[in-house]
XYZ file of N, CA and C in Angstrom:
480
model
N 9.298 -13.701 12.427
C 8.526 -14.799 13.002
C 8.822 -14.883 14.484
N 7.762 -14.983 15.293
C 7.917 -15.061 16.739
C 8.303 -16.456 17.198
N 8.587 -16.550 18.465
C 8.961 -17.823 19.069
C 7.722 -18.705 19.218
N 7.802 -19.997 18.859
C 6.645 -20.887 18.986
C 6.291 -21.152 20.450
N 4.995 -21.369 20.670
C 4.491 -21.658 22.007
C 3.259 -22.551 21.870
N 3.002 -23.364 22.873
C 1.816 -24.216 22.899
C 0.832 -23.648 23.922
N -0.414 -23.496 23.502
C -1.476 -23.008 24.370
C -2.385 -24.190 24.699
N -2.677 -24.371 25.979
C -3.563 -25.451 26.408
C -4.711 -24.858 27.212
N -5.914 -25.136 26.741
C -7.131 -24.704 27.437
C -7.642 -25.879 28.260
N -7.881 -25.608 29.547
C -8.448 -26.594 30.453
C -9.897 -26.216 30.732
N -10.737 -27.195 30.991
C -12.114 -26.864 31.350
C -12.168 -26.410 32.803
N -13.361 -26.109 33.285
C -13.525 -25.574 34.635
C -12.993 -26.500 35.724
N -12.961 -27.808 35.441
C -12.485 -28.762 36.442
C -11.000 -29.087 36.290
N -10.342 -28.497 35.294
C -8.908 -28.709 35.112
C -8.541 -29.763 34.088
N -9.526 -30.312 33.385
C -9.239 -31.305 32.343
C -8.898 -30.610 31.031
N -7.917 -31.147 30.329
C -7.508 -30.560 29.052
C -8.632 -30.661 28.024
N -8.963 -29.523 27.400
C -9.995 -29.475 26.355
C -9.381 -29.386 24.972
N -8.328 -28.572 24.832
C -7.687 -28.415 23.537
C -6.278 -27.884 23.733
N -5.439 -28.166 22.765
C -4.065 -27.673 22.774
C -3.709 -27.321 21.339
N -3.041 -26.194 21.158
C -2.700 -25.746 19.810
C -1.452 -24.879 19.869
N -0.897 -24.586 18.699
C 0.347 -23.824 18.605
C 0.094 -22.401 18.174
N 0.999 -21.545 18.587
C 0.990 -20.154 18.171
C 2.412 -19.629 18.196
N 2.525 -18.332 17.970
C 3.855 -17.725 18.058
C 3.762 -16.472 18.910
N 4.726 -16.334 19.803
C 4.759 -15.160 20.676
C 5.167 -13.950 19.841
N 4.348 -12.905 19.890
C 4.676 -11.673 19.177
C 5.052 -10.550 20.148
N 4.751 -10.753 21.452
C 5.126 -9.769 22.458
C 5.085 -10.457 23.817
N 6.042 -10.126 24.661
C 6.014 -10.661 26.024
C 6.804 -9.739 26.947
N 6.222 -9.482 28.108
C 6.936 -8.813 29.184
C 6.478 -9.466 30.489
N 6.722 -8.834 31.618
C 6.386 -9.445 32.905
C 4.887 -9.571 33.149
N 4.069 -8.747 32.480
C 2.634 -8.743 32.766
C 1.756 -9.236 31.619
N 2.294 -9.278 30.406
C 1.486 -9.597 29.228
C 2.257 -10.473 28.247
N 1.585 -11.493 27.746
C 2.116 -12.298 26.642
C 1.071 -12.295 25.547
N 1.480 -11.923 24.329
C 0.579 -11.903 23.175
C 1.047 -12.977 22.205
N 0.096 -13.827 21.811
C 0.388 -14.947 20.931
C -0.468 -14.819 19.678
N 0.154 -14.993 18.514
C -0.572 -14.975 17.237
C -0.904 -16.408 16.861
N -2.173 -16.662 16.580
C -2.639 -17.999 16.201
C -3.572 -17.879 15.005
N -3.717 -18.969 14.292
C -4.682 -19.031 13.195
C -5.797 -19.975 13.612
N -7.061 -19.522 13.473
C -8.213 -20.349 13.816
C -8.326 -21.469 12.786
N -8.307 -22.700 13.265
C -8.299 -23.848 12.354
C -9.512 -24.755 12.513
N -10.473 -24.379 13.361
C -11.665 -25.211 13.514
C -12.473 -25.193 12.228
N -13.012 -26.316 11.857
C -13.736 -26.424 10.596
C -15.056 -25.678 10.552
N -15.780 -25.655 11.666
C -17.102 -25.026 11.678
C -17.019 -23.592 12.156
N -17.711 -22.670 11.500
C -17.734 -21.282 11.982
C -18.424 -21.187 13.341
N -18.011 -20.191 14.130
C -18.639 -19.887 15.407
C -19.280 -18.520 15.246
N -20.610 -18.447 15.399
C -21.306 -17.191 15.168
C -22.182 -16.813 16.351
N -22.091 -15.528 16.724
C -22.961 -14.913 17.725
C -23.351 -13.567 17.146
N -24.631 -13.397 16.822
C -25.076 -12.146 16.208
C -24.278 -11.848 14.951
N -23.702 -10.657 14.883
C -22.939 -10.264 13.698
C -21.494 -10.756 13.733
N -21.065 -11.320 14.854
C -19.695 -11.814 14.993
C -19.612 -13.230 14.449
N -18.636 -13.472 13.582
C -18.436 -14.819 13.054
C -16.946 -15.126 12.992
N -16.548 -16.162 13.709
C -15.175 -16.646 13.724
C -15.108 -17.799 12.735
N -14.261 -17.660 11.711
C -14.194 -18.674 10.657
C -12.765 -19.164 10.465
N -12.651 -20.331 9.861
C -11.348 -20.919 9.604
C -10.466 -19.926 8.842
N -9.224 -19.791 9.304
C -8.277 -18.876 8.672
C -8.182 -17.525 9.366
N -9.148 -17.207 10.251
C -9.062 -15.948 10.989
C -7.785 -15.939 11.832
N -7.272 -14.731 12.072
C -6.064 -14.546 12.865
C -6.473 -14.052 14.251
N -5.944 -14.695 15.279
C -6.213 -14.302 16.653
C -4.927 -13.810 17.298
N -5.019 -12.671 17.954
C -3.945 -12.189 18.816
C -4.453 -12.416 20.234
N -3.909 -13.456 20.867
C -4.379 -13.883 22.176
C -3.545 -13.204 23.251
N -4.225 -12.477 24.136
C -3.582 -11.699 25.188
C -3.760 -12.404 26.526
N -2.640 -12.793 27.138
C -2.644 -13.465 28.432
C -1.954 -12.558 29.442
N -2.662 -12.226 30.517
C -2.194 -11.277 31.513
C -1.822 -12.008 32.797
N -0.590 -11.827 33.242
C -0.142 -12.466 34.483
C -1.026 -12.013 35.643
N -1.554 -12.978 36.380
C -2.337 -12.682 37.561
C -3.772 -12.230 37.320
N -4.206 -12.135 36.070
C -5.568 -11.663 35.768
C -6.494 -12.862 35.500
N -7.786 -12.747 35.887
C -8.728 -13.855 35.709
C -9.450 -13.805 34.361
N -8.721 -13.467 33.305
C -9.313 -13.413 31.970
C -8.208 -13.405 30.918
N -8.606 -13.720 29.684
C -7.742 -13.492 28.530
C -8.592 -12.847 27.450
N -7.934 -12.200 26.516
C -8.630 -11.488 25.442
C -8.063 -11.967 24.113
N -8.957 -12.466 23.254
C -8.563 -12.940 21.938
C -9.102 -11.968 20.902
N -8.223 -11.161 20.342
C -8.607 -10.210 19.297
C -8.676 -10.970 17.988
N -9.794 -10.850 17.278
C -10.037 -11.642 16.081
C -10.006 -10.742 14.843
N -9.217 -11.167 13.861
C -9.086 -10.461 12.596
C -9.337 -11.430 11.448
N -9.920 -10.933 10.373
C -10.072 -11.757 9.178
C -8.679 -11.965 8.566
N -8.530 -12.912 7.645
C -7.234 -13.105 6.993
C -6.748 -11.857 6.250
N -7.659 -10.950 5.891
C -7.274 -9.714 5.202
C -7.013 -8.562 6.163
N -7.126 -8.815 7.478
C -6.792 -7.803 8.465
C -7.950 -7.014 9.033
N -9.186 -7.342 8.671
C -10.349 -6.634 9.213
C -10.590 -7.078 10.655
N -10.696 -6.106 11.569
C -10.960 -6.402 12.976
C -12.410 -6.845 13.129
N -12.610 -8.044 13.712
C -13.949 -8.607 13.868
C -14.507 -8.441 15.275
N -13.635 -8.299 16.255
C -14.069 -8.174 17.633
C -13.103 -8.870 18.561
N -13.451 -8.876 19.854
C -12.606 -9.514 20.857
C -13.438 -10.507 21.656
N -12.930 -11.713 21.742
C -13.571 -12.755 22.522
C -12.801 -12.859 23.827
N -13.466 -12.579 24.940
C -12.817 -12.546 26.246
C -13.289 -13.740 27.071
N -12.355 -14.534 27.530
C -12.649 -15.686 28.369
C -12.422 -15.334 29.828
N -13.363 -15.685 30.691
C -13.167 -15.568 32.129
C -12.462 -16.853 32.559
N -11.351 -16.700 33.275
C -10.458 -17.821 33.569
C -9.892 -17.707 34.976
N -9.107 -18.686 35.350
C -8.193 -18.479 36.463
C -6.944 -17.845 35.843
N -6.077 -17.209 36.640
C -4.872 -16.633 36.048
C -4.077 -17.705 35.297
N -3.512 -17.349 34.140
C -2.821 -18.337 33.321
C -1.471 -18.748 33.911
N -1.054 -19.953 33.556
C 0.305 -20.411 33.843
C 1.103 -20.133 32.580
N 2.107 -19.271 32.674
C 2.889 -18.891 31.503
C 4.341 -19.286 31.732
N 4.868 -20.127 30.839
C 6.274 -20.501 30.846
C 6.857 -20.092 29.492
N 8.162 -20.195 29.295
C 8.737 -19.774 28.012
C 8.176 -20.500 26.785
N 7.693 -21.742 26.950
C 7.211 -22.460 25.776
C 5.773 -22.948 25.874
N 5.043 -22.511 26.919
C 3.663 -22.973 27.062
C 2.823 -21.981 27.870
N 1.533 -21.946 27.533
C 0.532 -21.217 28.311
C -0.595 -22.194 28.590
N -0.972 -22.288 29.860
C -2.098 -23.139 30.259
C -3.083 -22.252 30.996
N -4.359 -22.400 30.634
C -5.387 -21.608 31.307
C -6.643 -22.437 31.502
N -7.293 -22.175 32.660
C -8.508 -22.906 33.026
C -9.714 -22.009 32.785
N -10.608 -22.477 31.956
C -11.804 -21.744 31.558
C -12.866 -21.827 32.655
N -13.432 -20.667 33.018
C -14.497 -20.627 34.021
C -15.872 -20.444 33.378
N -15.976 -20.800 32.125
C -17.210 -20.909 31.353
C -17.738 -19.560 30.854
N -17.890 -18.552 31.719
C -18.428 -17.269 31.265
C -17.481 -16.596 30.275
N -18.063 -15.982 29.248
C -17.289 -15.270 28.236
C -17.948 -13.925 27.970
N -17.162 -13.015 27.407
C -17.674 -11.711 27.017
C -17.181 -11.429 25.607
N -18.099 -11.194 24.710
C -17.766 -10.839 23.333
C -17.866 -9.331 23.208
N -16.827 -8.697 22.689
C -16.826 -7.255 22.476
C -16.775 -7.017 20.968
N -17.831 -6.418 20.447
C -17.931 -6.154 19.005
C -17.142 -4.903 18.641
N -16.812 -4.730 17.366
C -16.023 -3.561 16.962
C -16.630 -2.219 17.363
N -17.949 -2.139 17.487
C -18.583 -0.876 17.883
C -18.608 -0.681 19.398
N -18.025 -1.627 20.151
C -17.966 -1.522 21.606
C -19.086 -2.234 22.330
N -20.110 -2.677 21.616
C -21.199 -3.426 22.245
C -20.645 -4.741 22.806
N -21.218 -5.185 23.933
C -20.773 -6.429 24.552
C -21.931 -7.417 24.639
N -21.572 -8.689 24.570
C -22.542 -9.772 24.705
C -21.946 -10.782 25.679
N -22.643 -11.023 26.798
C -22.207 -12.045 27.743
C -22.648 -13.399 27.202
N -21.756 -14.375 27.306
C -22.034 -15.709 26.767
C -21.880 -16.789 27.836
N -22.649 -17.835 27.691
C -22.489 -19.113 28.385
C -22.909 -19.147 29.853
N -23.666 -18.152 30.338
C -24.159 -18.210 31.713
C -25.061 -19.435 31.896
N -25.884 -19.738 30.885
C -26.772 -20.908 30.978
C -25.971 -22.200 31.091
N -24.867 -22.275 30.363
C -23.993 -23.452 30.437
C -23.389 -23.580 31.837
N -22.960 -22.469 32.398
C -22.387 -22.468 33.741
C -23.427 -22.895 34.774
N -24.628 -22.347 34.701
C -25.673 -22.666 35.675
C -26.133 -24.119 35.580
N -25.920 -24.760 34.438
C -26.327 -26.151 34.252
C -25.324 -27.151 34.842
N -24.150 -26.678 35.247
C -23.152 -27.586 35.816
C -23.600 -28.077 37.183
N -23.281 -29.333 37.542
C -23.714 -29.905 38.819
C -23.243 -29.114 40.038
N -22.028 -28.608 40.007
C -21.494 -27.867 41.160
C -21.299 -26.403 40.779
N -22.347 -25.789 40.289
C -22.249 -24.446 39.717
C -21.965 -23.355 40.744
N -22.450 -23.479 41.980
C -22.390 -22.346 42.919
C -20.983 -21.807 43.180
N -20.006 -22.631 43.605
C -18.675 -22.061 43.850
C -18.035 -21.535 42.556
N -18.255 -22.252 41.472
C -17.704 -21.830 40.185
C -18.359 -20.534 39.726
N -19.660 -20.407 39.939
C -20.375 -19.191 39.563
C -19.818 -17.976 40.303
N -19.551 -18.120 41.583
C -18.988 -17.020 42.367
C -17.632 -16.609 41.801
N -16.771 -17.572 41.507
C -15.438 -17.293 40.951
C -15.548 -16.673 39.557
N -16.443 -17.217 38.732
C -16.613 -16.706 37.371
C -17.176 -15.288 37.372
N -18.139 -15.012 38.228
C -18.709 -13.661 38.292
C -17.677 -12.645 38.767
N -16.817 -13.039 39.699
C -15.738 -12.152 40.145
C -14.776 -11.879 38.990
N -14.468 -12.908 38.213
C -13.588 -12.739 37.052
C -14.216 -11.850 35.994
N -15.513 -12.020 35.754
C -16.212 -11.189 34.769
C -16.237 -9.731 35.233
N -16.469 -9.507 36.520
C -16.460 -8.137 37.046
C -15.070 -7.516 36.890
N -14.019 -8.291 37.154
C -12.645 -7.791 36.988
C -12.369 -7.454 35.528
N -12.838 -8.294 34.619
C -12.667 -8.042 33.183
C -13.384 -6.764 32.778
N -14.642 -6.628 33.173
C -15.403 -5.427 32.809
C -14.748 -4.163 33.368
N -14.271 -4.224 34.608
C -13.605 -3.061 35.203
C -12.312 -2.754 34.453
N -11.541 -3.792 34.148
C -10.278 -3.617 33.436
C -10.530 -2.956 32.079
N -11.543 -3.416 31.347
C -11.867 -2.826 30.045
C -12.354 -1.384 30.193
N -13.150 -1.101 31.232
C -13.662 0.254 31.444
C -12.534 1.239 31.744
N -11.492 0.763 32.413
C -10.358 1.623 32.759
C -9.402 1.816 31.584
N -9.571 1.044 30.531
C -8.704 1.099 29.351
C -9.569 1.145 28.097
N -10.287 2.240 27.895
C -11.245 2.268 26.779
C -10.611 2.055 25.407
N -9.329 2.328 25.264
C -8.697 2.149 23.950
C -8.076 0.772 23.769
N -8.131 -0.093 24.812
C -7.447 -1.383 24.714
C -7.990 -2.238 23.577
N -9.253 -2.040 23.220
C -9.832 -2.849 22.150
C -9.727 -2.165 20.786
N -8.993 -1.072 20.718
C -8.709 -0.478 19.412
C -7.772 -1.405 18.653
N -7.950 -1.473 17.381
C -7.176 -2.373 16.538
C -5.675 -2.280 16.803
N -5.138 -1.078 16.925
C -3.706 -0.910 17.115
C -3.189 -1.527 18.394
N -3.993 -1.494 19.459
C -3.559 -2.052 20.728
C -3.623 -3.573 20.745
N -4.428 -4.162 19.881
C -4.622 -5.607 19.932
C -3.763 -6.381 18.949
N -3.252 -5.737 17.947
C -2.454 -6.453 16.944
C -0.993 -6.072 17.094
N -0.435 -6.396 18.227
C 0.974 -6.044 18.492
C 1.861 -6.566 17.414
């Protein structure tokens, strides 16, 4: 069993949206991986991807990077895909991770196909322009990072 940690997601303006517990399964100077169980009551579905209660997430937080990657597995271990959040770099301490969501997301399906999410939500915000510039830069960094590491989304690399 890994060391417990609290993860706090902040919205684009820095307000707390949710906080939950997980356990650290790997940590070094550049990467912290946290195992969590999805406990939301309602399923989240985009195309063939469906996140349901009881799914296991291996959440990858990278020091200094404007994104995180949540690898999603069914309770029986089937890899469902990776949900990537565009963020500001996370604040990582020994017992907590805090990250600010920049609204744009990228879903990576098991076959490698990607689906960009929430651009309409971002554009609907009252002060979208500066946030849009920051979010697009983060999305470009995420896409480049994934392109340079084609095996990073292989099951073995995500379930440390």
